[in-house]
C-alpha cells in the first residue's frame, strides 16, 4: 500500500515544516525524550527528538562540517576534543578525520539516540567505535563539572534548550566549560536561529561574552531547521577565528568537504545587519 504519511515539525505555534515519510524505522520513548527515525522521500533518513528534526542524511554534512572544521582549523594543534550531545555521531565523525586528534570524547545523555542511529543511520554513526573514540553515556553538564581532563576543543552539539539540554544554555555550564579548556581552548556551540530565537541567542552570547576574551557567532544554512539560517557560537581564551586562521592548512590537510572551505570559513563570520544589531553588545574579538 502506498504511504501517505507526512510529518510536521512545529516551531512555536506559528511555523511548520512538512516532510513526506515513506517508512517509520524506529519510534521510542526514552527517559529524556521521544526518539524517531523515519525514511523520508526527500531527505533520506531523518532523526527526530521530541518531534524536532536533528539530522537528515541529505543535509547533515552542512551542520557537521561547520561545527567541527571551523574550530579544528583555527586551533593550531587540536589533540583532545570533547563533544557534548551529538548522539547521531556526525560531529565525532568529522573530528576524527583530523589525524592530529588523539582522542574524541563524546558525552551523550540518551543511549536510545546512539543506539537508534547506530542501527538506522550509519552515515553519521559509522565512527562511534573508532579506536580514538571515548563514548560516555551521561549528562554533559555533570561531566564538565567533574572532569579533571583539559580539552583543546569543546563542541556543544545539543538539542534546543528544552528538557535535558536546557542547562546547556546556562552560565554555570559555561563556567565549567571554561575551566576544562586548555589555555588556548575553543568552545563552539549550537547557537539557534538568529531570526526566530533572538532572545535565546542574546542570552547565550552574553554568557560567553562575560566569560571568554573572544566571543563571536557564525552562520550557516541548514535546510531542515526552521528558517534555514542557523548559527554556531565561537568562544575562546584567545584564538580568533579569522586572525588565527591559517587558511593554507585547509588545502594542506588534503581533506575534502561538501560545504566547508576556506572562503565559507571566513564568510560565515560576516553577519547580516539585523543580527549585528541584535548582538553588537556581545560580539568580542
Ligand atoms: N544537530 C542537532 C540539532 O541541533 O538539531 C543536534 C544533534 S544531537 C542528536 C543532540 C543531542 O544532544 C541529543 O541526542 C540529546 O540527547 C543530547 N543532549 C541533550 N541534552 C544533553 C545533556 N545534558 N548532556 C548530553 N547530551 C545531551
PDB file of C-alpha atoms and ligand atoms in Angstrom:
ATOM      1  CA  UNK A   1       0.000   0.000   0.000  1.00  0.00           C
ATOM      2  CA  UNK A   2       1.334   3.441  -0.869  1.00  0.00           C
ATOM      3  CA  UNK A   3       2.222   5.525   2.227  1.00  0.00           C
ATOM      4  CA  UNK A   4       0.556   8.897   2.532  1.00  0.00           C
ATOM      5  CA  UNK A   5       2.256   9.837   5.756  1.00  0.00           C
ATOM      6  CA  UNK A   6       3.632  13.340   6.284  1.00  0.00           C
ATOM      7  CA  UNK A   7       5.247  14.675   9.413  1.00  0.00           C
ATOM      8  CA  UNK A   8       5.184  18.262  10.516  1.00  0.00           C
ATOM      9  CA  UNK A   9       7.896  19.795  12.648  1.00  0.00           C
ATOM     10  CA  UNK A  10       6.450  22.718  14.543  1.00  0.00           C
ATOM     11  CA  UNK A  11       8.457  25.725  15.605  1.00  0.00           C
ATOM     12  CA  UNK A  12       6.498  27.502  18.331  1.00  0.00           C
ATOM     13  CA  UNK A  13       2.865  27.998  17.443  1.00  0.00           C
ATOM     14  CA  UNK A  14       3.399  29.793  14.170  1.00  0.00           C
ATOM     15  CA  UNK A  15       5.628  27.794  11.824  1.00  0.00           C
ATOM     16  CA  UNK A  16       5.764  24.253  10.495  1.00  0.00           C
ATOM     17  CA  UNK A  17       7.929  22.254   8.103  1.00  0.00           C
ATOM     18  CA  UNK A  18       6.479  19.176   6.398  1.00  0.00           C
ATOM     19  CA  UNK A  19       8.209  16.049   5.117  1.00  0.00           C
ATOM     20  CA  UNK A  20       6.810  13.114   3.194  1.00  0.00           C
ATOM     21  CA  UNK A  21       7.565   9.921   5.128  1.00  0.00           C
ATOM     22  CA  UNK A  22       7.945   6.611   3.339  1.00  0.00           C
ATOM     23  CA  UNK A  23       8.541   4.445   6.383  1.00  0.00           C
ATOM     24  CA  UNK A  24       8.829   4.727  10.132  1.00  0.00           C
ATOM     25  CA  UNK A  25      12.016   2.845  11.031  1.00  0.00           C
ATOM     26  CA  UNK A  26      12.121   3.379  14.792  1.00  0.00           C
ATOM     27  CA  UNK A  27       9.919   5.006  17.385  1.00  0.00           C
ATOM     28  CA  UNK A  28      10.841   5.011  21.045  1.00  0.00           C
ATOM     29  CA  UNK A  29      10.455   6.982  24.228  1.00  0.00           C
ATOM     30  CA  UNK A  30      13.499   7.283  26.477  1.00  0.00           C
ATOM     31  CA  UNK A  31      13.752   8.799  29.955  1.00  0.00           C
ATOM     32  CA  UNK A  32      14.631  12.082  28.274  1.00  0.00           C
ATOM     33  CA  UNK A  33      12.683  12.430  25.038  1.00  0.00           C
ATOM     34  CA  UNK A  34      10.912  10.704  22.196  1.00  0.00           C
ATOM     35  CA  UNK A  35      13.271   9.345  19.536  1.00  0.00           C
ATOM     36  CA  UNK A  36      12.132   8.624  15.983  1.00  0.00           C
ATOM     37  CA  UNK A  37      13.953   7.603  12.852  1.00  0.00           C
ATOM     38  CA  UNK A  38      11.968   7.841   9.621  1.00  0.00           C
ATOM     39  CA  UNK A  39      12.744   7.280   5.965  1.00  0.00           C
ATOM     40  CA  UNK A  40      11.684  10.470   4.186  1.00  0.00           C
ATOM     41  CA  UNK A  41      11.113  10.857   0.479  1.00  0.00           C
ATOM     42  CA  UNK A  42      13.221  13.997   0.035  1.00  0.00           C
ATOM     43  CA  UNK A  43      15.886  13.918   2.746  1.00  0.00           C
ATOM     44  CA  UNK A  44      16.804  10.273   3.272  1.00  0.00           C
ATOM     45  CA  UNK A  45      16.720   9.009   6.830  1.00  0.00           C
ATOM     46  CA  UNK A  46      15.837  11.558   9.476  1.00  0.00           C
ATOM     47  CA  UNK A  47      16.318  11.551  13.256  1.00  0.00           C
ATOM     48  CA  UNK A  48      13.789  13.448  15.358  1.00  0.00           C
ATOM     49  CA  UNK A  49      13.981  14.087  19.104  1.00  0.00           C
ATOM     50  CA  UNK A  50      10.676  15.163  20.643  1.00  0.00           C
ATOM     51  CA  UNK A  51       9.349  15.687  17.120  1.00  0.00           C
ATOM     52  CA  UNK A  52      12.149  18.125  16.210  1.00  0.00           C
ATOM     53  CA  UNK A  53      14.450  17.348  13.297  1.00  0.00           C
ATOM     54  CA  UNK A  54      18.006  16.621  14.450  1.00  0.00           C
ATOM     55  CA  UNK A  55      19.696  15.324  11.322  1.00  0.00           C
ATOM     56  CA  UNK A  56      18.773  14.151   7.856  1.00  0.00           C
ATOM     57  CA  UNK A  57      21.049  12.147   5.595  1.00  0.00           C
ATOM     58  CA  UNK A  58      20.753  14.670   2.811  1.00  0.00           C
ATOM     59  CA  UNK A  59      21.952  17.813   4.558  1.00  0.00           C
ATOM     60  CA  UNK A  60      23.709  16.706   7.762  1.00  0.00           C
ATOM     61  CA  UNK A  61      27.107  17.401   6.185  1.00  0.00           C
ATOM     62  CA  UNK A  62      26.491  21.142   6.392  1.00  0.00           C
ATOM     63  CA  UNK A  63      25.925  21.224  10.153  1.00  0.00           C
ATOM     64  CA  UNK A  64      28.698  18.733  10.908  1.00  0.00           C
ATOM     65  CA  UNK A  65      31.266  20.409   8.645  1.00  0.00           C
ATOM     66  CA  UNK A  66      30.613  23.744  10.288  1.00  0.00           C
ATOM     67  CA  UNK A  67      30.516  22.699  13.939  1.00  0.00           C
ATOM     68  CA  UNK A  68      33.751  20.724  13.595  1.00  0.00           C
ATOM     69  CA  UNK A  69      36.088  22.108  10.940  1.00  0.00           C
ATOM     70  CA  UNK A  70      35.843  25.801  11.796  1.00  0.00           C
ATOM     71  CA  UNK A  71      37.436  25.371  15.262  1.00  0.00           C
ATOM     72  CA  UNK A  72      39.617  22.431  14.151  1.00  0.00           C
ATOM     73  CA  UNK A  73      41.287  24.671  11.563  1.00  0.00           C
ATOM     74  CA  UNK A  74      41.600  27.665  13.934  1.00  0.00           C
ATOM     75  CA  UNK A  75      43.297  25.771  16.769  1.00  0.00           C
ATOM     76  CA  UNK A  76      46.944  25.159  15.752  1.00  0.00           C
ATOM     77  CA  UNK A  77      47.123  21.645  17.210  1.00  0.00           C
ATOM     78  CA  UNK A  78      43.831  20.215  18.491  1.00  0.00           C
ATOM     79  CA  UNK A  79      44.538  16.854  20.099  1.00  0.00           C
ATOM     80  CA  UNK A  80      41.912  16.337  22.766  1.00  0.00           C
ATOM     81  CA  UNK A  81      38.327  17.085  21.725  1.00  0.00           C
ATOM     82  CA  UNK A  82      35.095  16.864  23.714  1.00  0.00           C
ATOM     83  CA  UNK A  83      31.670  16.634  22.076  1.00  0.00           C
ATOM     84  CA  UNK A  84      28.645  17.192  24.286  1.00  0.00           C
ATOM     85  CA  UNK A  85      25.441  15.680  22.896  1.00  0.00           C
ATOM     86  CA  UNK A  86      25.876  14.756  19.249  1.00  0.00           C
ATOM     87  CA  UNK A  87      24.367  11.279  19.709  1.00  0.00           C
ATOM     88  CA  UNK A  88      23.926  10.741  15.968  1.00  0.00           C
ATOM     89  CA  UNK A  89      27.738  10.619  15.681  1.00  0.00           C
ATOM     90  CA  UNK A  90      28.124  13.114  12.811  1.00  0.00           C
ATOM     91  CA  UNK A  91      30.203  15.641  14.748  1.00  0.00           C
ATOM     92  CA  UNK A  92      32.562  12.974  16.107  1.00  0.00           C
ATOM     93  CA  UNK A  93      32.892  11.541  12.586  1.00  0.00           C
ATOM     94  CA  UNK A  94      34.193  14.896  11.297  1.00  0.00           C
ATOM     95  CA  UNK A  95      36.504  15.441  14.303  1.00  0.00           C
ATOM     96  CA  UNK A  96      38.101  12.044  13.717  1.00  0.00           C
ATOM     97  CA  UNK A  97      39.022  12.924  10.139  1.00  0.00           C
ATOM     98  CA  UNK A  98      41.802  15.148  11.519  1.00  0.00           C
ATOM     99  CA  UNK A  99      44.787  12.846  12.068  1.00  0.00           C
ATOM    100  CA  UNK A 100      46.270  15.123  14.772  1.00  0.00           C
ATOM    101  CA  UNK A 101      43.283  14.452  17.031  1.00  0.00           C
ATOM    102  CA  UNK A 102      44.380  11.844  19.558  1.00  0.00           C
ATOM    103  CA  UNK A 103      41.108  11.414  21.428  1.00  0.00           C
ATOM    104  CA  UNK A 104      37.484  12.374  20.905  1.00  0.00           C
ATOM    105  CA  UNK A 105      35.310  12.052  23.997  1.00  0.00           C
ATOM    106  CA  UNK A 106      31.574  12.262  23.362  1.00  0.00           C
ATOM    107  CA  UNK A 107      29.147  12.656  26.261  1.00  0.00           C
ATOM    108  CA  UNK A 108      25.589  11.965  25.132  1.00  0.00           C
ATOM    109  CA  UNK A 109      22.802  11.735  27.686  1.00  0.00           C
ATOM    110  CA  UNK A 110      20.466   9.462  25.768  1.00  0.00           C
ATOM    111  CA  UNK A 111      21.586   5.949  24.880  1.00  0.00           C
ATOM    112  CA  UNK A 112      18.461   5.459  22.793  1.00  0.00           C
ATOM    113  CA  UNK A 113      19.603   8.168  20.345  1.00  0.00           C
ATOM    114  CA  UNK A 114      23.004   6.495  19.961  1.00  0.00           C
ATOM    115  CA  UNK A 115      21.560   3.024  19.506  1.00  0.00           C
ATOM    116  CA  UNK A 116      18.874   4.141  17.046  1.00  0.00           C
ATOM    117  CA  UNK A 117      21.499   5.952  14.970  1.00  0.00           C
ATOM    118  CA  UNK A 118      23.922   3.033  15.131  1.00  0.00           C
ATOM    119  CA  UNK A 119      21.212   0.785  13.725  1.00  0.00           C
ATOM    120  CA  UNK A 120      19.474   3.037  11.218  1.00  0.00           C
ATOM    121  CA  UNK A 121      21.797   5.954  10.326  1.00  0.00           C
ATOM    122  CA  UNK A 122      25.297   4.519   9.760  1.00  0.00           C
ATOM    123  CA  UNK A 123      26.086   7.552   7.612  1.00  0.00           C
ATOM    124  CA  UNK A 124      26.502   9.615  10.793  1.00  0.00           C
ATOM    125  CA  UNK A 125      27.188   6.897  13.384  1.00  0.00           C
ATOM    126  CA  UNK A 126      29.812   4.918  11.463  1.00  0.00           C
ATOM    127  CA  UNK A 127      32.791   6.096  13.540  1.00  0.00           C
ATOM    128  CA  UNK A 128      31.312   5.741  17.024  1.00  0.00           C
ATOM    129  CA  UNK A 129      33.501   2.671  17.570  1.00  0.00           C
ATOM    130  CA  UNK A 130      36.665   4.302  16.195  1.00  0.00           C
ATOM    131  CA  UNK A 131      39.729   3.488  18.343  1.00  0.00           C
ATOM    132  CA  UNK A 132      40.167   7.173  19.241  1.00  0.00           C
ATOM    133  CA  UNK A 133      36.536   7.453  20.425  1.00  0.00           C
ATOM    134  CA  UNK A 134      35.663   7.597  24.088  1.00  0.00           C
ATOM    135  CA  UNK A 135      31.868   7.397  24.161  1.00  0.00           C
ATOM    136  CA  UNK A 136      30.249   8.152  27.502  1.00  0.00           C
ATOM    137  CA  UNK A 137      26.518   7.878  28.094  1.00  0.00           C
ATOM    138  CA  UNK A 138      25.871  10.597  30.646  1.00  0.00           C
ATOM    139  CA  UNK A 139      24.900  14.188  31.295  1.00  0.00           C
ATOM    140  CA  UNK A 140      27.279  16.687  29.695  1.00  0.00           C
ATOM    141  CA  UNK A 141      26.526  19.138  32.486  1.00  0.00           C
ATOM    142  CA  UNK A 142      27.755  16.707  35.156  1.00  0.00           C
ATOM    143  CA  UNK A 143      30.720  15.659  33.050  1.00  0.00           C
ATOM    144  CA  UNK A 144      32.195  19.155  32.689  1.00  0.00           C
ATOM    145  CA  UNK A 145      31.586  19.846  36.380  1.00  0.00           C
ATOM    146  CA  UNK A 146      33.541  16.768  37.476  1.00  0.00           C
ATOM    147  CA  UNK A 147      36.221  16.038  34.893  1.00  0.00           C
ATOM    148  CA  UNK A 148      39.859  16.845  35.623  1.00  0.00           C
ATOM    149  CA  UNK A 149      40.733  16.475  31.938  1.00  0.00           C
ATOM    150  CA  UNK A 150      41.574  19.536  29.797  1.00  0.00           C
ATOM    151  CA  UNK A 151      40.311  19.802  26.222  1.00  0.00           C
ATOM    152  CA  UNK A 152      41.613  21.811  23.281  1.00  0.00           C
ATOM    153  CA  UNK A 153      38.138  21.984  21.743  1.00  0.00           C
ATOM    154  CA  UNK A 154      34.664  21.505  23.151  1.00  0.00           C
ATOM    155  CA  UNK A 155      31.790  21.172  20.683  1.00  0.00           C
ATOM    156  CA  UNK A 156      28.332  21.507  22.200  1.00  0.00           C
ATOM    157  CA  UNK A 157      26.113  19.628  19.752  1.00  0.00           C
ATOM    158  CA  UNK A 158      22.902  19.838  21.708  1.00  0.00           C
ATOM    159  CA  UNK A 159      19.203  19.850  21.107  1.00  0.00           C
ATOM    160  CA  UNK A 160      17.200  23.053  21.550  1.00  0.00           C
ATOM    161  CA  UNK A 161      17.048  24.482  25.087  1.00  0.00           C
ATOM    162  CA  UNK A 162      14.250  22.248  26.321  1.00  0.00           C
ATOM    163  CA  UNK A 163      14.371  19.168  28.565  1.00  0.00           C
ATOM    164  CA  UNK A 164      17.873  17.886  29.402  1.00  0.00           C
ATOM    165  CA  UNK A 165      19.511  20.419  27.079  1.00  0.00           C
ATOM    166  CA  UNK A 166      18.120  23.470  28.901  1.00  0.00           C
ATOM    167  CA  UNK A 167      21.076  23.858  31.323  1.00  0.00           C
ATOM    168  CA  UNK A 168      23.444  23.597  28.353  1.00  0.00           C
ATOM    169  CA  UNK A 169      22.371  27.154  27.550  1.00  0.00           C
ATOM    170  CA  UNK A 170      23.204  28.444  31.065  1.00  0.00           C
ATOM    171  CA  UNK A 171      26.050  30.317  32.753  1.00  0.00           C
ATOM    172  CA  UNK A 172      27.116  27.590  35.206  1.00  0.00           C
ATOM    173  CA  UNK A 173      27.670  25.171  32.349  1.00  0.00           C
ATOM    174  CA  UNK A 174      29.912  27.640  30.506  1.00  0.00           C
ATOM    175  CA  UNK A 175      31.905  28.412  33.664  1.00  0.00           C
ATOM    176  CA  UNK A 176      32.675  24.683  33.865  1.00  0.00           C
ATOM    177  CA  UNK A 177      33.467  24.598  30.150  1.00  0.00           C
ATOM    178  CA  UNK A 178      35.930  27.471  30.639  1.00  0.00           C
ATOM    179  CA  UNK A 179      37.644  25.525  33.421  1.00  0.00           C
ATOM    180  CA  UNK A 180      38.098  22.355  31.417  1.00  0.00           C
ATOM    181  CA  UNK A 181      39.506  24.064  28.326  1.00  0.00           C
ATOM    182  CA  UNK A 182      43.287  24.303  27.820  1.00  0.00           C
ATOM    183  CA  UNK A 183      44.858  27.775  27.798  1.00  0.00           C
ATOM    184  CA  UNK A 184      44.236  28.134  24.064  1.00  0.00           C
ATOM    185  CA  UNK A 185      40.939  26.241  24.123  1.00  0.00           C
ATOM    186  CA  UNK A 186      37.873  26.943  21.976  1.00  0.00           C
ATOM    187  CA  UNK A 187      34.212  26.140  22.564  1.00  0.00           C
ATOM    188  CA  UNK A 188      31.726  26.032  19.690  1.00  0.00           C
ATOM    189  CA  UNK A 189      28.032  25.568  20.450  1.00  0.00           C
ATOM    190  CA  UNK A 190      24.824  25.065  18.539  1.00  0.00           C
ATOM    191  CA  UNK A 191      23.615  28.674  18.569  1.00  0.00           C
ATOM    192  CA  UNK A 192      19.988  28.501  17.413  1.00  0.00           C
ATOM    193  CA  UNK A 193      18.260  30.734  14.852  1.00  0.00           C
ATOM    194  CA  UNK A 194      19.302  34.368  14.701  1.00  0.00           C
ATOM    195  CA  UNK A 195      15.938  35.147  13.136  1.00  0.00           C
ATOM    196  CA  UNK A 196      13.462  33.257  15.322  1.00  0.00           C
ATOM    197  CA  UNK A 197      15.374  32.879  18.609  1.00  0.00           C
ATOM    198  CA  UNK A 198      16.813  36.341  19.145  1.00  0.00           C
ATOM    199  CA  UNK A 199      16.440  36.370  22.942  1.00  0.00           C
ATOM    200  CA  UNK A 200      17.980  32.912  23.339  1.00  0.00           C
ATOM    201  CA  UNK A 201      20.881  33.901  21.130  1.00  0.00           C
ATOM    202  CA  UNK A 202      21.431  37.140  23.057  1.00  0.00           C
ATOM    203  CA  UNK A 203      21.390  35.202  26.326  1.00  0.00           C
ATOM    204  CA  UNK A 204      23.945  32.680  25.099  1.00  0.00           C
ATOM    205  CA  UNK A 205      26.210  35.357  23.644  1.00  0.00           C
ATOM    206  CA  UNK A 206      26.012  37.477  26.791  1.00  0.00           C
ATOM    207  CA  UNK A 207      27.141  34.464  28.879  1.00  0.00           C
ATOM    208  CA  UNK A 208      30.058  33.779  26.527  1.00  0.00           C
ATOM    209  CA  UNK A 209      30.974  37.443  26.352  1.00  0.00           C
ATOM    210  CA  UNK A 210      31.125  37.615  30.146  1.00  0.00           C
ATOM    211  CA  UNK A 211      33.451  34.619  30.442  1.00  0.00           C
ATOM    212  CA  UNK A 212      35.682  34.488  27.358  1.00  0.00           C
ATOM    213  CA  UNK A 213      38.118  37.023  25.796  1.00  0.00           C
ATOM    214  CA  UNK A 214      36.760  36.102  22.335  1.00  0.00           C
ATOM    215  CA  UNK A 215      33.013  35.643  21.793  1.00  0.00           C
ATOM    216  CA  UNK A 216      31.659  35.581  18.249  1.00  0.00           C
ATOM    217  CA  UNK A 217      28.988  33.875  16.200  1.00  0.00           C
ATOM    218  CA  UNK A 218      28.892  32.391  12.718  1.00  0.00           C
ATOM    219  CA  UNK A 219      26.070  31.400  10.414  1.00  0.00           C
ATOM    220  CA  UNK A 220      25.421  28.501   8.114  1.00  0.00           C
ATOM    221  CA  UNK A 221      22.476  27.299   6.050  1.00  0.00           C
ATOM    222  CA  UNK A 222      20.608  24.368   7.481  1.00  0.00           C
ATOM    223  CA  UNK A 223      17.876  23.293   5.130  1.00  0.00           C
ATOM    224  CA  UNK A 224      15.896  21.333   7.719  1.00  0.00           C
ATOM    225  CA  UNK A 225      15.995  23.763  10.650  1.00  0.00           C
ATOM    226  CA  UNK A 226      13.230  26.373  10.841  1.00  0.00           C
ATOM    227  CA  UNK A 227      14.025  29.291   8.573  1.00  0.00           C
ATOM    228  CA  UNK A 228      17.166  27.699   7.154  1.00  0.00           C
ATOM    229  CA  UNK A 229      19.522  30.283   8.673  1.00  0.00           C
ATOM    230  CA  UNK A 230      21.243  28.808  11.732  1.00  0.00           C
ATOM    231  CA  UNK A 231      24.282  29.578  13.818  1.00  0.00           C
ATOM    232  CA  UNK A 232      27.127  28.379  15.995  1.00  0.00           C
ATOM    233  CA  UNK A 233      28.711  30.428  18.745  1.00  0.00           C
ATOM    234  CA  UNK A 234      32.517  30.581  18.888  1.00  0.00           C
ATOM    235  CA  UNK A 235      34.250  31.466  22.161  1.00  0.00           C
ATOM    236  CA  UNK A 236      37.879  31.076  23.098  1.00  0.00           C
ATOM    237  CA  UNK A 237      40.553  32.002  25.606  1.00  0.00           C
ATOM    238  CA  UNK A 238      42.405  33.941  22.905  1.00  0.00           C
ATOM    239  CA  UNK A 239      42.355  32.301  19.482  1.00  0.00           C
ATOM    240  CA  UNK A 240      40.476  34.356  16.895  1.00  0.00           C
ATOM    241  CA  UNK A 241      38.543  32.509  14.167  1.00  0.00           C
ATOM    242  CA  UNK A 242      39.778  34.810  11.394  1.00  0.00           C
ATOM    243  CA  UNK A 243      43.079  36.315  12.625  1.00  0.00           C
ATOM    244  CA  UNK A 244      44.380  32.923  13.748  1.00  0.00           C
ATOM    245  CA  UNK A 245      43.004  31.012  10.763  1.00  0.00           C
ATOM    246  CA  UNK A 246      45.887  29.808   8.594  1.00  0.00           C
ATOM    247  CA  UNK A 247      43.831  29.115   5.507  1.00  0.00           C
ATOM    248  CA  UNK A 248      46.573  27.147   3.722  1.00  0.00           C
ATOM    249  CA  UNK A 249      46.106  24.430   6.353  1.00  0.00           C
ATOM    250  CA  UNK A 250      42.763  23.523   4.765  1.00  0.00           C
ATOM    251  CA  UNK A 251      44.411  22.620   1.455  1.00  0.00           C
ATOM    252  CA  UNK A 252      47.416  21.040   3.148  1.00  0.00           C
ATOM    253  CA  UNK A 253      45.144  18.749   5.146  1.00  0.00           C
ATOM    254  CA  UNK A 254      44.062  17.025   1.931  1.00  0.00           C
ATOM    255  CA  UNK A 255      40.583  16.660   3.413  1.00  0.00           C
ATOM    256  CA  UNK A 256      37.603  17.011   1.069  1.00  0.00           C
ATOM    257  CA  UNK A 257      34.411  18.722   2.201  1.00  0.00           C
ATOM    258  CA  UNK A 258      30.996  19.258   0.663  1.00  0.00           C
ATOM    259  CA  UNK A 259      30.213  22.518   2.480  1.00  0.00           C
ATOM    260  CA  UNK A 260      33.261  23.748   4.379  1.00  0.00           C
ATOM    261  CA  UNK A 261      36.078  25.567   2.572  1.00  0.00           C
ATOM    262  CA  UNK A 262      38.404  28.444   3.436  1.00  0.00           C
ATOM    263  CA  UNK A 263      36.066  31.043   1.930  1.00  0.00           C
ATOM    264  CA  UNK A 264      32.980  29.749   3.759  1.00  0.00           C
ATOM    265  CA  UNK A 265      35.045  29.740   6.957  1.00  0.00           C
ATOM    266  CA  UNK A 266      35.734  33.459   6.615  1.00  0.00           C
ATOM    267  CA  UNK A 267      32.354  34.462   5.211  1.00  0.00           C
ATOM    268  CA  UNK A 268      30.405  32.685   7.926  1.00  0.00           C
ATOM    269  CA  UNK A 269      31.505  35.277  10.483  1.00  0.00           C
ATOM    270  CA  UNK A 270      30.063  38.146   8.408  1.00  0.00           C
ATOM    271  CA  UNK A 271      26.674  38.676   9.957  1.00  0.00           C
ATOM    272  CA  UNK A 272      23.623  40.283   8.343  1.00  0.00           C
ATOM    273  CA  UNK A 273      22.712  43.711   9.694  1.00  0.00           C
ATOM    274  CA  UNK A 274      19.757  42.577  11.810  1.00  0.00           C
ATOM    275  CA  UNK A 275      21.993  40.070  13.612  1.00  0.00           C
ATOM    276  CA  UNK A 276      24.756  42.636  14.110  1.00  0.00           C
ATOM    277  CA  UNK A 277      22.194  44.991  15.595  1.00  0.00           C
ATOM    278  CA  UNK A 278      20.813  42.316  17.906  1.00  0.00           C
ATOM    279  CA  UNK A 279      24.184  41.023  19.056  1.00  0.00           C
ATOM    280  CA  UNK A 280      26.551  44.011  18.850  1.00  0.00           C
ATOM    281  CA  UNK A 281      26.864  44.244  22.649  1.00  0.00           C
ATOM    282  CA  UNK A 282      28.073  40.664  22.915  1.00  0.00           C
ATOM    283  CA  UNK A 283      30.426  40.222  19.960  1.00  0.00           C
ATOM    284  CA  UNK A 284      34.031  40.495  21.056  1.00  0.00           C
ATOM    285  CA  UNK A 285      37.343  39.639  19.447  1.00  0.00           C
TER     286      UNK A 285
HETATM  287  N1  LIG B   1      22.266  18.695  15.238  1.00  0.00           N
HETATM  288  C1  LIG B   1      21.251  18.590  16.163  1.00  0.00           C
HETATM  289  C2  LIG B   1      20.325  19.752  16.321  1.00  0.00           C
HETATM  290  O1  LIG B   1      20.710  20.824  16.751  1.00  0.00           O
HETATM  291  O2  LIG B   1      19.162  19.565  15.987  1.00  0.00           O
HETATM  292  C3  LIG B   1      21.676  18.071  17.476  1.00  0.00           C
HETATM  293  C4  LIG B   1      22.045  16.663  17.304  1.00  0.00           C
HETATM  294  S1  LIG B   1      22.314  15.637  18.631  1.00  0.00           S
HETATM  295  C5  LIG B   1      21.138  14.418  18.228  1.00  0.00           C
HETATM  296  C6  LIG B   1      21.704  16.430  20.090  1.00  0.00           C
HETATM  297  C7  LIG B   1      21.841  15.531  21.297  1.00  0.00           C
HETATM  298  O3  LIG B   1      22.038  16.266  22.480  1.00  0.00           O
HETATM  299  C8  LIG B   1      20.601  14.667  21.566  1.00  0.00           C
HETATM  300  O4  LIG B   1      20.853  13.338  21.200  1.00  0.00           O
HETATM  301  C9  LIG B   1      20.355  14.820  23.058  1.00  0.00           C
HETATM  302  O5  LIG B   1      20.034  13.602  23.700  1.00  0.00           O
HETATM  303  C10 LIG B   1      21.696  15.380  23.522  1.00  0.00           C
HETATM  304  N2  LIG B   1      21.624  16.081  24.811  1.00  0.00           N
HETATM  305  C11 LIG B   1      20.650  16.916  25.249  1.00  0.00           C
HETATM  306  N3  LIG B   1      20.924  17.325  26.494  1.00  0.00           N
HETATM  307  C12 LIG B   1      22.108  16.741  26.861  1.00  0.00           C
HETATM  308  C13 LIG B   1      22.914  16.779  28.030  1.00  0.00           C
HETATM  309  N4  LIG B   1      22.552  17.499  29.095  1.00  0.00           N
HETATM  310  N5  LIG B   1      24.070  16.072  28.043  1.00  0.00           N
HETATM  311  C14 LIG B   1      24.454  15.332  26.962  1.00  0.00           C
HETATM  312  N6  LIG B   1      23.716  15.249  25.826  1.00  0.00           N
HETATM  313  C15 LIG B   1      22.567  15.952  25.772  1.00  0.00           C
END
